[in-house]
Amino acid sequence: MSKAVLMSIKPQFCEMIFRGEKTIEIRKRAPKLKPPFKVYVYCTNDPYRTLMDGGRPLNGFVIGEFVCREISPICFEASDPAQLKPLSVPGTGLTDVEIMDYLGNGVPGYGLHISRPRFYLKPKGLSRFIRPCPKDLICEECE
């Protein structure tokens, strides 16, 4: 697959993706690629939660990948969000209230459908995913 993006995902959601429990990743913005495309999963450096594999920490590494075959719009709106009883949204690992807190009340977001998750036996350093700069610089000038 020639099209790919790198996404930073919190450790608890990385764990759910590779256990097959999370099948939809919620995002405020959709990637500028049309499905299908590959998503490399970077496990966020979260100071409050460390994802471990056989005694080694995985935070700060690209730990796997999945294929996104579909992107769906998602939006939750409530006149009084404080009065809502959170309902679990299947496949997301979140409740409707948590999604609304993340996106905003009535603000549309995107659900990336996860297929073929693959956990790497050996995590990869983030430096392997940086596109080389033709000017030998790392700057905001290059995309």
Coordinates of N, CA and C in Angstrom, one line a residue:
M1 N 0.8 -1.2 0.0 CA 0.0 0.0 0.0 C 0.9 1.2 0.0
S2 N 0.7 2.1 -1.0 CA 1.6 3.2 -1.1 C 1.2 4.4 -0.3
K3 N -0.1 4.5 0.1 CA -0.5 5.7 0.9 C -0.5 5.3 2.3
A4 N 0.0 6.3 3.2 CA 0.1 6.0 4.6 C 0.1 7.3 5.4
V5 N -0.3 7.2 6.7 CA -0.2 8.3 7.6 C 0.3 7.7 8.9
L6 N 0.9 8.6 9.7 CA 1.3 8.3 11.0 C 0.4 8.9 12.0
M7 N -0.1 8.2 13.0 CA -1.1 8.7 14.0 C -0.6 8.5 15.4
S8 N -0.6 9.5 16.2 CA -0.3 9.4 17.6 C -1.6 9.0 18.3
I9 N -1.5 7.9 19.0 CA -2.6 7.3 19.7 C -2.3 7.0 21.2
K10 N -3.1 7.3 22.1 CA -2.9 7.1 23.5 C -2.7 5.6 23.8
P11 N -1.8 5.3 24.8 CA -1.5 3.9 25.1 C -2.7 3.0 25.3
Q12 N -3.8 3.5 26.1 CA -4.9 2.6 26.3 C -5.7 2.3 25.1
F13 N -5.7 3.2 24.1 CA -6.4 2.9 22.8 C -5.5 2.0 21.9
C14 N -4.2 2.2 22.0 CA -3.3 1.3 21.2 C -3.6 -0.1 21.7
E15 N -3.6 -0.3 23.0 CA -3.9 -1.7 23.5 C -5.2 -2.2 23.0
M16 N -6.2 -1.4 23.0 CA -7.5 -1.9 22.5 C -7.5 -2.2 21.0
I17 N -6.8 -1.4 20.2 CA -6.7 -1.7 18.8 C -6.1 -3.0 18.5
F18 N -5.0 -3.3 19.2 CA -4.3 -4.6 18.9 C -4.9 -5.8 19.6
R19 N -5.8 -5.5 20.5 CA -6.6 -6.7 21.1 C -7.8 -6.9 20.3
G20 N -8.1 -6.0 19.3 CA -9.3 -6.2 18.4 C -10.6 -5.6 19.0
E21 N -10.5 -4.8 20.1 CA -11.6 -4.3 20.8 C -12.0 -2.9 20.2
K22 N -11.1 -2.2 19.7 CA -11.3 -0.9 19.1 C -11.3 -1.0 17.6
T23 N -12.4 -0.7 16.9 CA -12.5 -0.9 15.5 C -12.7 0.5 14.8
I24 N -12.9 1.5 15.6 CA -13.1 2.9 15.0 C -12.2 3.9 15.8
E25 N -11.4 4.6 15.1 CA -10.6 5.7 15.7 C -11.2 7.0 15.4
I26 N -11.5 7.8 16.5 CA -12.2 9.1 16.4 C -11.1 10.2 16.2
R27 N -11.3 11.0 15.2 CA -10.4 12.1 14.9 C -11.2 13.4 14.7
K28 N -10.6 14.5 15.0 CA -11.2 15.8 14.7 C -11.1 16.2 13.2
R29 N -10.0 15.7 12.6 CA -9.8 15.9 11.2 C -9.5 14.6 10.5
A30 N -10.0 14.5 9.3 CA -9.7 13.3 8.6 C -8.4 13.4 7.8
P31 N -7.7 12.4 7.6 CA -6.5 12.4 6.8 C -6.8 12.9 5.4
K32 N -5.9 13.5 4.7 CA -6.2 14.0 3.3 C -6.1 12.9 2.3
L33 N -6.1 11.7 2.7 CA -6.0 10.5 1.8 C -7.4 9.9 1.7
K34 N -7.6 9.3 0.5 CA -8.9 8.6 0.3 C -8.6 7.1 0.7
P35 N -9.5 6.5 1.4 CA -9.3 5.1 1.7 C -9.3 4.2 0.5
P36 N -8.6 3.1 0.5 CA -7.9 2.6 1.7 C -6.5 3.2 1.8
F37 N -6.0 3.2 3.0 CA -4.6 3.7 3.3 C -4.1 3.0 4.6
K38 N -2.8 3.0 4.8 CA -2.2 2.4 5.9 C -2.1 3.5 7.0
V39 N -2.3 3.1 8.3 CA -2.1 4.0 9.4 C -1.0 3.3 10.3
Y40 N 0.1 4.0 10.4 CA 1.2 3.6 11.4 C 0.8 4.1 12.7
V41 N 0.8 3.3 13.8 CA 0.4 3.7 15.1 C 1.6 4.0 16.0
Y42 N 1.7 5.3 16.3 CA 2.7 5.8 17.3 C 2.0 5.8 18.6
C43 N 2.6 5.1 19.6 CA 2.1 5.1 21.0 C 2.6 6.3 21.7
T44 N 1.6 7.2 22.0 CA 1.9 8.5 22.7 C 2.8 8.4 23.9
N45 N 3.7 9.3 24.1 CA 4.4 9.4 25.4 C 3.5 10.0 26.5
D46 N 2.7 9.2 27.1 CA 1.8 9.6 28.1 C 2.4 9.5 29.5
P47 N 2.6 10.6 30.3 CA 3.2 10.4 31.6 C 2.4 9.7 32.6
Y48 N 1.1 9.5 32.3 CA 0.2 8.8 33.3 C 0.0 7.4 33.0
R49 N 0.4 6.9 31.8 CA 0.1 5.5 31.4 C 1.2 5.0 30.5
T50 N 1.8 3.9 30.9 CA 2.8 3.3 30.1 C 2.3 2.0 29.5
L51 N 2.5 1.8 28.3 CA 2.1 0.5 27.6 C 3.4 -0.3 27.6
M52 N 3.2 -1.5 28.2 CA 4.4 -2.4 28.3 C 4.2 -3.7 27.5
D53 N 5.3 -4.2 27.0 CA 5.2 -5.5 26.3 C 6.5 -6.3 26.7
G54 N 6.2 -7.3 27.5 CA 7.3 -8.2 28.0 C 8.4 -7.4 28.7
G55 N 8.0 -6.4 29.5 CA 8.9 -5.6 30.3 C 9.5 -4.4 29.7
R56 N 9.2 -4.2 28.4 CA 9.8 -3.0 27.7 C 8.6 -2.0 27.5
P57 N 8.9 -0.7 27.7 CA 7.9 0.3 27.4 C 7.8 0.5 25.9
L58 N 6.5 0.7 25.5 CA 6.3 1.0 24.1 C 6.0 2.4 23.8
N59 N 5.8 3.2 24.8 CA 5.4 4.6 24.6 C 6.6 5.3 23.8
G60 N 6.3 6.1 22.9 CA 7.3 6.8 22.1 C 7.8 6.1 20.9
F61 N 7.1 5.0 20.6 CA 7.5 4.1 19.4 C 6.4 3.9 18.5
V62 N 6.7 3.6 17.3 CA 5.6 3.1 16.3 C 5.5 1.6 16.6
I63 N 4.3 1.2 17.1 CA 4.2 -0.2 17.6 C 3.4 -1.1 16.7
G64 N 2.8 -0.5 15.6 CA 2.1 -1.4 14.7 C 1.4 -0.5 13.6
E65 N 0.5 -1.2 12.9 CA -0.2 -0.5 11.8 C -1.6 -1.1 11.7
F66 N -2.4 -0.4 10.9 CA -3.7 -1.0 10.5 C -4.1 -0.3 9.2
V67 N -5.1 -0.9 8.6 CA -5.6 -0.3 7.3 C -6.9 0.4 7.6
C68 N -7.1 1.6 7.1 CA -8.3 2.3 7.1 C -9.0 2.1 5.8
R69 N -10.1 1.5 5.8 CA -10.9 1.2 4.5 C -12.0 2.2 4.4
E70 N -12.4 2.9 5.4 CA -13.6 3.7 5.4 C -13.5 4.8 6.4
I71 N -14.0 6.0 6.1 CA -14.0 7.1 7.0 C -15.5 7.6 7.1
S72 N -16.0 7.6 8.3 CA -17.4 8.0 8.5 C -17.5 9.3 9.3
P73 N -18.4 10.2 9.0 CA -18.7 11.3 9.8 C -19.3 10.9 11.1
I74 N -18.9 11.6 12.2 CA -19.5 11.4 13.5 C -19.7 12.7 14.2
C75 N -20.9 12.8 14.9 CA -21.2 14.0 15.6 C -22.2 13.7 16.7
F76 N -22.1 14.2 17.9 CA -23.0 14.1 18.9 C -23.4 15.5 19.4
E77 N -24.7 15.7 19.6 CA -25.2 17.1 20.1 C -26.2 16.9 21.2
A78 N -26.1 17.7 22.2 CA -27.1 17.7 23.3 C -27.3 19.1 23.8
S79 N -28.6 19.4 24.1 CA -28.9 20.7 24.6 C -28.3 20.9 26.0
D80 N -28.2 19.9 26.8 CA -27.5 19.9 28.1 C -26.7 18.7 28.3
P81 N -25.4 18.7 27.9 CA -24.6 17.5 28.0 C -24.4 17.0 29.4
A82 N -24.5 17.9 30.4 CA -24.3 17.5 31.8 C -25.4 16.6 32.2
Q83 N -26.6 16.6 31.6 CA -27.7 15.7 31.9 C -27.6 14.3 31.3
L84 N -26.7 14.2 30.3 CA -26.6 12.9 29.6 C -26.1 11.8 30.5
K85 N -26.6 10.6 30.3 CA -26.0 9.4 30.9 C -25.2 8.8 29.8
P86 N -23.9 8.7 30.0 CA -23.0 8.2 28.9 C -23.3 6.8 28.4
L87 N -23.5 6.8 27.1 CA -23.7 5.5 26.4 C -22.5 5.1 25.6
S88 N -22.1 3.9 25.7 CA -20.9 3.4 25.0 C -21.2 3.4 23.5
V89 N -20.2 3.9 22.7 CA -20.4 3.8 21.3 C -19.5 2.6 20.8
P90 N -20.2 1.6 20.3 CA -19.5 0.4 19.9 C -18.3 0.6 19.0
G91 N -17.2 0.0 19.3 CA -16.0 0.0 18.5 C -15.1 1.2 18.7
T92 N -15.5 2.2 19.5 CA -14.7 3.4 19.7 C -13.9 3.3 21.0
G93 N -14.4 2.6 22.0 CA -13.7 2.6 23.3 C -14.1 3.8 24.1
L94 N -15.1 4.6 23.6 CA -15.5 5.8 24.2 C -17.0 5.8 24.4
T95 N -17.5 6.7 25.3 CA -18.9 7.0 25.4 C -19.3 8.1 24.5
D96 N -20.6 8.3 24.2 CA -21.0 9.5 23.5 C -20.6 10.8 24.1
V97 N -20.6 10.8 25.4 CA -20.2 12.1 26.2 C -18.7 12.3 26.0
E98 N -17.9 11.3 26.0 CA -16.5 11.4 25.8 C -16.2 11.9 24.4
I99 N -16.9 11.4 23.5 CA -16.7 11.8 22.1 C -17.1 13.3 21.9
M100 N -18.2 13.7 22.6 CA -18.7 15.0 22.5 C -17.7 16.0 23.2
D101 N -17.1 15.5 24.3 CA -16.1 16.3 25.0 C -14.9 16.5 24.1
Y102 N -14.5 15.5 23.4 CA -13.3 15.6 22.6 C -13.6 16.4 21.3
L103 N -14.6 16.2 20.6 CA -14.9 16.9 19.4 C -15.5 18.3 19.7
G104 N -16.4 18.3 20.7 CA -17.2 19.5 20.9 C -18.7 19.2 20.7
N105 N -19.5 19.9 21.4 CA -21.0 19.6 21.3 C -21.5 20.1 19.9
G106 N -21.9 19.1 19.1 CA -22.4 19.4 17.8 C -21.4 19.6 16.8
V107 N -20.1 19.4 17.1 CA -19.0 19.6 16.1 C -18.7 18.3 15.5
P108 N -18.8 18.2 14.1 CA -18.5 17.0 13.4 C -17.0 16.5 13.5
G109 N -16.9 15.2 13.5 CA -15.6 14.6 13.5 C -15.6 13.4 12.5
Y110 N -14.6 12.6 12.7 CA -14.5 11.4 11.7 C -14.2 10.2 12.5
G111 N -14.8 9.1 12.0 CA -14.5 7.8 12.5 C -13.7 7.0 11.5
L112 N -12.4 6.7 11.8 CA -11.6 5.9 10.8 C -11.8 4.4 11.2
H113 N -12.3 3.6 10.2 CA -12.6 2.2 10.5 C -11.3 1.4 10.4
I114 N -11.0 0.7 11.5 CA -9.8 -0.1 11.6 C -10.0 -1.5 11.1
S115 N -9.1 -1.9 10.2 CA -9.1 -3.3 9.7 C -7.6 -3.8 9.6
R116 N -7.5 -5.1 9.7 CA -6.2 -5.7 9.7 C -5.1 -5.1 10.6
P117 N -5.4 -4.9 11.9 CA -4.4 -4.4 12.8 C -3.2 -5.4 12.9
R118 N -2.0 -4.8 12.9 CA -0.8 -5.7 13.0 C 0.1 -5.1 14.0
F119 N 0.4 -5.8 15.1 CA 1.3 -5.4 16.1 C 2.7 -5.8 15.8
Y120 N 3.7 -4.9 15.9 CA 5.1 -5.2 15.5 C 5.7 -5.9 16.7
L121 N 6.4 -7.0 16.4 CA 7.1 -7.7 17.5 C 8.3 -6.8 18.0
K122 N 8.8 -6.0 17.1 CA 9.9 -5.1 17.5 C 9.4 -3.7 17.1
P123 N 9.2 -2.8 18.2 CA 8.7 -1.5 17.9 C 9.8 -0.7 17.1
K124 N 9.3 0.3 16.3 CA 10.2 1.1 15.4 C 10.3 2.5 16.0
G125 N 11.5 3.0 15.9 CA 11.7 4.4 16.3 C 11.1 5.4 15.4
L126 N 10.6 6.5 15.9 CA 10.0 7.5 15.2 C 10.8 8.0 14.0
S127 N 12.1 8.0 14.2 CA 13.1 8.6 13.2 C 13.0 7.8 11.9
R128 N 12.5 6.6 11.9 CA 12.4 5.8 10.7 C 11.2 6.3 9.8
F129 N 10.4 7.2 10.3 CA 9.2 7.7 9.6 C 9.3 9.1 9.2
I130 N 10.5 9.7 9.4 CA 10.7 11.1 9.0 C 11.2 11.1 7.5
R131 N 10.5 11.9 6.7 CA 10.9 12.0 5.3 C 12.2 12.8 5.2
P132 N 13.2 12.3 4.5 CA 14.5 13.1 4.5 C 14.3 14.4 3.8
C133 N 14.9 15.4 4.3 CA 14.8 16.8 3.8 C 15.8 17.0 2.7
P134 N 15.4 17.5 1.5 CA 16.4 17.6 0.4 C 17.5 18.7 0.7
K135 N 17.2 19.5 1.7 CA 18.2 20.5 2.1 C 19.0 20.1 3.4
D136 N 18.8 18.9 3.8 CA 19.5 18.3 5.0 C 19.1 19.1 6.2
L137 N 17.8 19.6 6.3 CA 17.3 20.3 7.4 C 16.0 19.6 7.9
I138 N 15.6 19.8 9.1 CA 14.3 19.4 9.6 C 13.6 20.7 9.9
C139 N 12.7 21.1 9.1 CA 12.0 22.4 9.2 C 10.6 22.3 8.9
E140 N 9.9 23.4 9.2 CA 8.4 23.5 8.8 C 8.3 23.8 7.3
E141 N 9.3 24.2 6.7 CA 9.3 24.6 5.3 C 8.9 23.4 4.4
C142 N 9.4 22.2 4.8 CA 9.1 21.0 4.0 C 7.8 20.3 4.5
E143 N 7.1 19.6 3.6 CA 5.9 18.9 4.0 C 6.3 17.5 4.2

